[in-house]
Coordinates of C-alpha atoms in Angstrom, one line a residue:
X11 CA 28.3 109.7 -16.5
X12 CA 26.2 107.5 -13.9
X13 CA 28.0 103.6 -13.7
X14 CA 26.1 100.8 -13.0
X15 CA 29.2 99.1 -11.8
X16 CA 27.2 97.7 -9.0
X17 CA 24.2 96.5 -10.6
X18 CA 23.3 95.3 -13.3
X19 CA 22.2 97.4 -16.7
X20 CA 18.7 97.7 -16.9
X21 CA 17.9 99.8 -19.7
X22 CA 15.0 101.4 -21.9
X23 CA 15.8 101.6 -26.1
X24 CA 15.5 105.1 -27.9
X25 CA 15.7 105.4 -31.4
X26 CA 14.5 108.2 -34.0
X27 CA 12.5 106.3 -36.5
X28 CA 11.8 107.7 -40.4
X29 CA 12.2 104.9 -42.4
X30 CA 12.3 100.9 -42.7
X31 CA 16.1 100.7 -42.4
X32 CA 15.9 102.9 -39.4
X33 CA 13.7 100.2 -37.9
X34 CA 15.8 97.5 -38.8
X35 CA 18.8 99.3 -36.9
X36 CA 16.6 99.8 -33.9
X37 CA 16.2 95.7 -34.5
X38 CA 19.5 95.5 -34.7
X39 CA 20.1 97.6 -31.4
X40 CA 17.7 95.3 -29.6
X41 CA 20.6 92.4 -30.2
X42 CA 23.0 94.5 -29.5
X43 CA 21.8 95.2 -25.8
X44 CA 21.4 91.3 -25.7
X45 CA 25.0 90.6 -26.6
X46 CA 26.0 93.4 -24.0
X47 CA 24.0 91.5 -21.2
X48 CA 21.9 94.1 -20.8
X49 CA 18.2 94.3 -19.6
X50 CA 16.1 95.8 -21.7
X51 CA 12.7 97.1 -19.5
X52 CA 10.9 98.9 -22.1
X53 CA 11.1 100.9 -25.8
X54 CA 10.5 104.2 -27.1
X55 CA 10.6 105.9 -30.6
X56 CA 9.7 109.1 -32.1
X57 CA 9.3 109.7 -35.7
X58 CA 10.7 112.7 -37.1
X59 CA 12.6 114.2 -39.8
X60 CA 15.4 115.7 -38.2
X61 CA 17.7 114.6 -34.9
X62 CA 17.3 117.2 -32.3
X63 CA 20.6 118.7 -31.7
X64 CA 20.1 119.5 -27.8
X65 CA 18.1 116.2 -26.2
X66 CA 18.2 113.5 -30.0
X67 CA 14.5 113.0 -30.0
X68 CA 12.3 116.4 -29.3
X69 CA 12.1 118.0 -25.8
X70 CA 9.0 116.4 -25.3
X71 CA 9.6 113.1 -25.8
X72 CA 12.9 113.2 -24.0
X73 CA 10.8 114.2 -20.6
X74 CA 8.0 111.0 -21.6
X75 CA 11.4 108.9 -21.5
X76 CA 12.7 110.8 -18.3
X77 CA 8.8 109.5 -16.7
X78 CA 9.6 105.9 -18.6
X79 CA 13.0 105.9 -16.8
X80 CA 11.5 106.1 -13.7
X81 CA 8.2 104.0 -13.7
X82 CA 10.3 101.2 -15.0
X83 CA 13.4 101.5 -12.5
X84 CA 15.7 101.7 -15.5
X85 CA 19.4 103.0 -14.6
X86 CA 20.2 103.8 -18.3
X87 CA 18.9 105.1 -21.6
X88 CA 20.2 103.4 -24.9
X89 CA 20.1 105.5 -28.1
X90 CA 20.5 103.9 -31.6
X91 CA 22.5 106.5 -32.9
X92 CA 26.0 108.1 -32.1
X93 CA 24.9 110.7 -29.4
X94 CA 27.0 114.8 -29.6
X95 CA 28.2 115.5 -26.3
X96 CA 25.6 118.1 -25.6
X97 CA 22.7 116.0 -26.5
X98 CA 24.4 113.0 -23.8
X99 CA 24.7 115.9 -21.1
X100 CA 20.9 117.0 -21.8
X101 CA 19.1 113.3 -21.8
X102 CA 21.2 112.7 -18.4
X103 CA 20.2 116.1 -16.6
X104 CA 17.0 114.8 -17.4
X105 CA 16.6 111.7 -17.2
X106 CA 19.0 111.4 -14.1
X107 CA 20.6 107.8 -15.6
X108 CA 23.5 107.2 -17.7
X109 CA 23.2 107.8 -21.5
X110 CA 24.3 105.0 -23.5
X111 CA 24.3 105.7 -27.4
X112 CA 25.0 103.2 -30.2
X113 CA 28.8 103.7 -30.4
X114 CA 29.6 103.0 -26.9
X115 CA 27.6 99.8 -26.8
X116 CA 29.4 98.5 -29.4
X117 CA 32.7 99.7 -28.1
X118 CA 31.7 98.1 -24.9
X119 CA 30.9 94.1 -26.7
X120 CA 34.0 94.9 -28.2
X121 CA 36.1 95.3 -25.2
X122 CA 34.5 92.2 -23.7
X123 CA 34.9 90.5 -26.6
X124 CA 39.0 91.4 -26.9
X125 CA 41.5 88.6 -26.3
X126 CA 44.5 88.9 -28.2
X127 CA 46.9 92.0 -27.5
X128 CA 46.8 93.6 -30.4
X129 CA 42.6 93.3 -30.1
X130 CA 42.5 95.2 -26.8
X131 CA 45.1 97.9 -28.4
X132 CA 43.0 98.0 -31.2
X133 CA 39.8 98.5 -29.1
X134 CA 40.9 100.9 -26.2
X135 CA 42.3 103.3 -29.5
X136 CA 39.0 103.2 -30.3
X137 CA 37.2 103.9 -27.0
X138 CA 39.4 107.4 -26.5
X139 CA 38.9 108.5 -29.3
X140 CA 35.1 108.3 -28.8
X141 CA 35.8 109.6 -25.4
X142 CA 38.2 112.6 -26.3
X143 CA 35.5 115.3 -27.2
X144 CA 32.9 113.7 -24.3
X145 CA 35.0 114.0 -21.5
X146 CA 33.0 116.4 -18.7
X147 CA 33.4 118.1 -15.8
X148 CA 31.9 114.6 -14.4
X149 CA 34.9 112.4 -14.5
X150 CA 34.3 109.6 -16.6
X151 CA 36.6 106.8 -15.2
X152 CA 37.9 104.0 -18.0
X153 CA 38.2 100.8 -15.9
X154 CA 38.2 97.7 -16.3
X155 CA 37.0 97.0 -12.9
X156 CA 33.3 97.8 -13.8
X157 CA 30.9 96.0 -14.6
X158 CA 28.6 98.4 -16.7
X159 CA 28.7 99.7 -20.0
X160 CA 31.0 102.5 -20.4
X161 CA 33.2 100.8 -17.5
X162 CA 34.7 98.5 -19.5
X163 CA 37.5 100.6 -20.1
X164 CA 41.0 100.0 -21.8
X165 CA 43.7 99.4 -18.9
X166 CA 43.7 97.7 -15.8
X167 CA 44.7 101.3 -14.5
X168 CA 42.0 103.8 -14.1
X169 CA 43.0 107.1 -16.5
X170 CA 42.0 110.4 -15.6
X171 CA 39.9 112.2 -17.8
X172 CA 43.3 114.4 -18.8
X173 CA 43.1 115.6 -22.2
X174 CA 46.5 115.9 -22.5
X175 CA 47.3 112.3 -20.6
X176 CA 44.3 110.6 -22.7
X177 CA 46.4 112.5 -26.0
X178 CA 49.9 111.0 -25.1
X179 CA 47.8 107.6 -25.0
X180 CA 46.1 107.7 -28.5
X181 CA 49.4 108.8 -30.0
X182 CA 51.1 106.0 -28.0
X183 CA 48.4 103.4 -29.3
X184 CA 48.6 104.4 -33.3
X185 CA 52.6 104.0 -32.6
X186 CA 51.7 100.7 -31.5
X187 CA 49.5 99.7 -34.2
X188 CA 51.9 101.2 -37.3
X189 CA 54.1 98.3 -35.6
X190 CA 51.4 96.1 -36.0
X191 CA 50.7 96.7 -39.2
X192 CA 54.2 96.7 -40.8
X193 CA 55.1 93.4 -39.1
X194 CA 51.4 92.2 -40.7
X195 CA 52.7 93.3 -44.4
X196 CA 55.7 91.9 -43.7
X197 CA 54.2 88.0 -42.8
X198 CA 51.6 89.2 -45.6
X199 CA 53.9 89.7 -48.3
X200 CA 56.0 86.6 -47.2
X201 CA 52.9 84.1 -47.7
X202 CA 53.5 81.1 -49.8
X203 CA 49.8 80.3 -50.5
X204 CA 47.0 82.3 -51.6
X205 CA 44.7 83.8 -49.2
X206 CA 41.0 83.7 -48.8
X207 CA 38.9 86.0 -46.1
X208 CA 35.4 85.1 -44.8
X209 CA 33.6 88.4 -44.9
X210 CA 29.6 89.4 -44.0
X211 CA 27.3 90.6 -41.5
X212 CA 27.9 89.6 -38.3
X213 CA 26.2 86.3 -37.2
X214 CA 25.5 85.7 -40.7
X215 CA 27.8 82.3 -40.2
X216 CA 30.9 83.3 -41.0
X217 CA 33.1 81.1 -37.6
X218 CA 30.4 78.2 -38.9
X219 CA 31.5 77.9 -42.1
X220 CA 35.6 78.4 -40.9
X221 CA 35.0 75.3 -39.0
X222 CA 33.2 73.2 -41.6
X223 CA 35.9 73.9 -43.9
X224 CA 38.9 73.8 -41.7
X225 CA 37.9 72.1 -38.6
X226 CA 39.1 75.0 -36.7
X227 CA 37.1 74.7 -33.9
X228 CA 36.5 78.4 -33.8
X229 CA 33.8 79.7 -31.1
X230 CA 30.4 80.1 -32.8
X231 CA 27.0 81.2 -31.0
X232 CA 23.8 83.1 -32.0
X233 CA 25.1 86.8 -31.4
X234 CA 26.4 90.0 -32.5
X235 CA 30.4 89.4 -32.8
X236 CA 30.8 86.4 -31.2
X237 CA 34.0 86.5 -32.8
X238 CA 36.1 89.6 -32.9
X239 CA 39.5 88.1 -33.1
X240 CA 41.1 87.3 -36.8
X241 CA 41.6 83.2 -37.5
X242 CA 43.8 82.0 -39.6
X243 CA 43.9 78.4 -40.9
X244 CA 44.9 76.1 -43.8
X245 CA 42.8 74.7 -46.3
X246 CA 43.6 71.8 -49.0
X247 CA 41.2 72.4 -52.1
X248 CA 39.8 69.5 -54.4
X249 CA 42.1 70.0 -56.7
X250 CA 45.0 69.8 -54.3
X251 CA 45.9 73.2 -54.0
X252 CA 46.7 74.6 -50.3
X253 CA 44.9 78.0 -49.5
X254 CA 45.2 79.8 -46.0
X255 CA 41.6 80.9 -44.9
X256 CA 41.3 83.5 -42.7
X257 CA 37.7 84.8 -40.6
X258 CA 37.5 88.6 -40.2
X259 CA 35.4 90.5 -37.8
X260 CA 31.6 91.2 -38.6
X261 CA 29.9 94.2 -39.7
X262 CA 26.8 96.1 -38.7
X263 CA 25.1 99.3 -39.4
X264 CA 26.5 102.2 -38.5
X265 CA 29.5 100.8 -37.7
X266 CA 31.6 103.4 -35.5
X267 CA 33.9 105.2 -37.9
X268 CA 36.3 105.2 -35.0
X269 CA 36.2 100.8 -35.2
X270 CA 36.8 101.1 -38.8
X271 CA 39.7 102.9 -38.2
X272 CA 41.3 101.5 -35.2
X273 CA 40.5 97.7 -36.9
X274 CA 42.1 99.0 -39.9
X275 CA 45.5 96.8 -39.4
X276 CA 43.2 93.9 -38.9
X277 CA 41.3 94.3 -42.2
X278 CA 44.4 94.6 -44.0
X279 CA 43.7 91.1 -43.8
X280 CA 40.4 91.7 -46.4
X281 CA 41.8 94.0 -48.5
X282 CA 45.2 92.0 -49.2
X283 CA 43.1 88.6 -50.0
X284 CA 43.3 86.6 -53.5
X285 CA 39.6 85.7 -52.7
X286 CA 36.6 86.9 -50.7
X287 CA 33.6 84.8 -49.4
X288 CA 30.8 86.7 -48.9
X289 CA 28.9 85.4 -46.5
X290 CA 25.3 86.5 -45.9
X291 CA 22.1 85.1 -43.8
X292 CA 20.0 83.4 -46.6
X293 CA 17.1 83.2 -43.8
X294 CA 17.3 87.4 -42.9
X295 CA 15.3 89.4 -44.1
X296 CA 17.1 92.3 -44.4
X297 CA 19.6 90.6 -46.6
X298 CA 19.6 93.1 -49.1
X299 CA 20.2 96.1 -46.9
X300 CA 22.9 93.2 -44.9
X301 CA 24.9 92.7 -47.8
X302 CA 24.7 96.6 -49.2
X303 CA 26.1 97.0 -45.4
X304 CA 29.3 95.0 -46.2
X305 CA 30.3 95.8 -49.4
X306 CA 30.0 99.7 -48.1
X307 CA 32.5 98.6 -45.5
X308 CA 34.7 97.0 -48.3
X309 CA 34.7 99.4 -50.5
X310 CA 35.7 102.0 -47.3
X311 CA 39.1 99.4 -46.9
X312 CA 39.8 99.7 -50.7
X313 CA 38.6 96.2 -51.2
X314 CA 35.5 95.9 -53.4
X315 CA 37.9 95.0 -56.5
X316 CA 38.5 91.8 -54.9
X317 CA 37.1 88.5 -56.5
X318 CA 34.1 87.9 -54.1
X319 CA 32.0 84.5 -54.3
X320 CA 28.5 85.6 -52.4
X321 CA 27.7 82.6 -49.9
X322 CA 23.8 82.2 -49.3
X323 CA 24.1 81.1 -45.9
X324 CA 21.5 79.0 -43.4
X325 CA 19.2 77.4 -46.0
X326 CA 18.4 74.9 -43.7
X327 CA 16.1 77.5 -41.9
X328 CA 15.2 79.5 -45.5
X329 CA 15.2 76.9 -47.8
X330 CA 16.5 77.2 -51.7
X331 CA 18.7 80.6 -52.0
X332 CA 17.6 80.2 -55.7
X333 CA 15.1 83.0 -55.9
X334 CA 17.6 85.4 -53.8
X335 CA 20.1 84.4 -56.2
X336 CA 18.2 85.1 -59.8
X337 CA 16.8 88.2 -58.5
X338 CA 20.2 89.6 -56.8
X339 CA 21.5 88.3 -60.1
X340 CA 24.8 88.1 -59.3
X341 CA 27.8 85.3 -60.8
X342 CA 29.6 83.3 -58.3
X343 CA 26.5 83.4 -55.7
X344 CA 26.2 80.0 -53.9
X345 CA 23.3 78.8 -51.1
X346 CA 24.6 77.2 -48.7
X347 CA 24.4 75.6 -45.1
X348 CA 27.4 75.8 -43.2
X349 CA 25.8 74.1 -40.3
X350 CA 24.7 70.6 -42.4
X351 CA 27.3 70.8 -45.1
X352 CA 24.7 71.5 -47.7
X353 CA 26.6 72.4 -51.0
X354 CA 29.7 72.9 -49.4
X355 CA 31.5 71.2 -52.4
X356 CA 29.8 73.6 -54.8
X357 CA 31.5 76.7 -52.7
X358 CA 34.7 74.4 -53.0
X359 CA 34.3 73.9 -56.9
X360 CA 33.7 77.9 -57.4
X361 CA 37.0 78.4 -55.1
X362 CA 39.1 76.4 -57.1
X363 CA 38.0 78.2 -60.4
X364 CA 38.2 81.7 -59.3
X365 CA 41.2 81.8 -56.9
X366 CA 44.4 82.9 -58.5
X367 CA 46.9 79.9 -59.3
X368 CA 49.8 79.5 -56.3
X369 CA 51.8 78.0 -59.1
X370 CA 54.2 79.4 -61.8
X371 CA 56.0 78.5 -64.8
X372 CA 60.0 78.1 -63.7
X373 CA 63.2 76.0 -64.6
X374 CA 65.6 74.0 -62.0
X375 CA 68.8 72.3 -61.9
X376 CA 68.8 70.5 -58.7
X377 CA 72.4 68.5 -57.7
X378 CA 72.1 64.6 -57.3
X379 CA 72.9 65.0 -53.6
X380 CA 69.2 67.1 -53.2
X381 CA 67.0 63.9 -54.3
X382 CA 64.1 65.0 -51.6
X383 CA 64.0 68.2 -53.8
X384 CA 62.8 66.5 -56.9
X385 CA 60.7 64.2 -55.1
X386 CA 58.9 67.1 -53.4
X387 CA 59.0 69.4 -56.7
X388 CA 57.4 65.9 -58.5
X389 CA 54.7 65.9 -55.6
X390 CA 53.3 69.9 -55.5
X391 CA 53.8 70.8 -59.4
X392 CA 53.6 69.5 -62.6
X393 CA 56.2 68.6 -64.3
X394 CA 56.5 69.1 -68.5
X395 CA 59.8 68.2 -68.8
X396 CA 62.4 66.7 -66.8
X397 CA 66.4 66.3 -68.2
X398 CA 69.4 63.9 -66.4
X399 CA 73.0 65.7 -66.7
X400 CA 76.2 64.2 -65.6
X401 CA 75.5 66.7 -62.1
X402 CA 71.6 67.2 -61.6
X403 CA 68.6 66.9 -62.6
X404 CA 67.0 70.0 -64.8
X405 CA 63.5 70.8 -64.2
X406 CA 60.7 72.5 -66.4
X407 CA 57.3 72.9 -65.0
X408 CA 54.0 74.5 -63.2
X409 CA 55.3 74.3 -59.7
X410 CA 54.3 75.2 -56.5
X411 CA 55.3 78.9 -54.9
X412 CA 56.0 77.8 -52.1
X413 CA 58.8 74.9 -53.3
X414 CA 60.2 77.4 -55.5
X415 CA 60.7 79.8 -52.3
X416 CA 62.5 77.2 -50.7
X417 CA 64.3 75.5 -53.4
X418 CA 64.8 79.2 -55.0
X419 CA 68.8 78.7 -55.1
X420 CA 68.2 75.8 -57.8
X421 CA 66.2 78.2 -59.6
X422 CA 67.3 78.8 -63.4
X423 CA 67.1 82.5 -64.5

């Protein structure tokens, strides 16, 4: 593999083309190269039925592209598909430049977009096991001292392309994430409030509407997984209930199954929420195919069951969601504008009716000497019935989870 460690990326697009939702991926790729900071010098696309298994697109075109490569100074080729290691090996004997296919440009926004410890675990799991069955007799070097894609490796130590080193690594990584995941069940299973997760498309709005909501001042801009990340923050509904909300990472097409899986102990996050928000890019449009995207990732975590509320983001720019909405014909399915505010109290109404209750039915005898208790129980429940004794106070009422966890020794079995 050729780095462009000391230049910058300036690359020509390749895609295989057979259908409108192939086109929209190849759209999709062009963002994707824009996100990377790459330079895209020119295009090419062949229609055909099948993938060539030796050079992706036929023989023929693969030597116009190898003339395109060179007439336009490019120094790398960027497929829109997920390239065998025979076909990478093929375009770049021909073409003499690196071969970049779909998987490794996303694995490479991901590891510039990693910040937390368990994100950069999560991503360089993800780019060995892409690199396992590609490693050549070339030496592809995994550093984070380059500046090109496919350099953006995992460590801050270069690793040798070892098979049984890179092996010991993967094994090391999944050990690290079982961690992960256990302590994340763990602090899961111990919340007090209900949980909602911001799902969709990537860029479809989803860090917009976290900070409308919670003010949580999360990093939003117009590209592909601007936030990769997981937020969590609080969120007090109108009818006084406390929620956590929590923003996941965005999906694409063709998502690299390797991602899925690597992200998996994030997305436990989606698949153990009370609630989901949907939301999608009212002013796409490739809504449709966007929101079939997401719920094929959803039902991949085991999450589809989950009550979703679809929010028709960015009407400011489409204008009423209304005819989206009668034709998806879909209950709980909201237009909104994250970025004005627009109907933000409807989504907030169809929260507080479809999210599970954080209170329960339970009896407590609380001592005189534990006044705050009563005060706080009064304040986060309602109370039916309330009796004096010579000792305490007994309790009967709707009450809060969360006071009951930490009042649970006055509890009355």
């Amino acid at each position: 593999m050729i780095s462009t460690s000391d230049k910058s990326t300036r690359a020509l697009l390749l895609s295989m083309l057979n259908d409108i939702s192939d086109e929209d991926s190849f759209q999709e790729l062009r963002l994707l190269a824009q996100t990377a900071a790459v330079e895209v010098v020119g295009e090419a696309v062949q229609k055909r039925n099948k993938i060539d298994p030796a050079y992706y697109v036929g023989r023929g075109k693969a030597e116009e592209v190898a003339q395109a490569v060179k007439a336009l100074e490019a120094n790398a080729v960027i497929c829109d598909d997920e390239l065998s290691p025979v076909q990478i090996r093929n375009l770049e004997d021909l073409t003499g430049v690196q071969i970049i296919d779909r998987t490794m440009l996303i694995l490479d926004i991901f590891a510039q977009r990693a910040k937390t410890s368990e994100g950069k675990i999560q991503v360089e799991l993800a780019q060995l096991q892409y690199m396992m069955p590609r490693l050549t007799g070339k030496g592809i070097e995994l550093s984070q001292e380059g500046g090109g894609i496919g350099t953006r490796g995992p460590g801050e130590t270069k690793l040798e392309t070892d098979r049984r080193h890179i092996r010991r690594r993967i094994h090391h990584l999944k050990e690290e994430l079982k961690n992960v995941q256990k302590s994340r069940k763990i602090i899961i299973q111990s919340r007090s409030y209900p949980v909602i997760s911001l799902v969709g498309y990537t860029n479809a709005g989803k860090s917009t509407l976290m900070n409308a909501l919670t003010d949580a001042d999360v990093k939003t801009g117009n590209r592909l997984f601007e936030t990769l990340d997981t937020t969590t923050r609080g969120l007090v509904l109108p009818d006084g209930r406390k929620a956590l909300l929590s923003d996941t990472v965005g999906f694409i097409r063709k998502l690299p199954h390797h991602l899925v899986e690597a992200f998996r102990a994030t997305l436990e996050e989606v698949k153990e929420a009370d609630l989901l928000i949907h939301v999608a890019d009212g002013s796409s449009p490739t809504i449709d195919e966007d929101i079939f995207v997401v719920n094929s990732v959803l039902k991949e975590l085991g999450a589809e069951q989950t009550p979703t509320i679809i929010a028709i983001n960015k009407i400011d720019i489409s204008g009423d969601a209304s005819v989206f909405i009668e034709g998806y014909n879909k209950d709980n399915t909201i237009g909104i504008s994250a970025l004005t505010g627009k109907n933000l109290d409807k989504l907030l109404e169809a929260i507080c009716s479809i999210l599970p209750s954080n209170s329960r039915k339970a009896e407590l005898f609380i001592p005189y000497d534990s006044g705050s208790a009563v005060d706080e129980i009064h304040k986060n429940g309602l109370i039916n019935e309330i009796e004096y004794k010579d000792d305490g106070v007994k309790i009967k009422g709707e009450i809060d989870i969360a006071i009951l966890k930490k009042y649970e020794k006055y509890l009355i079995n």
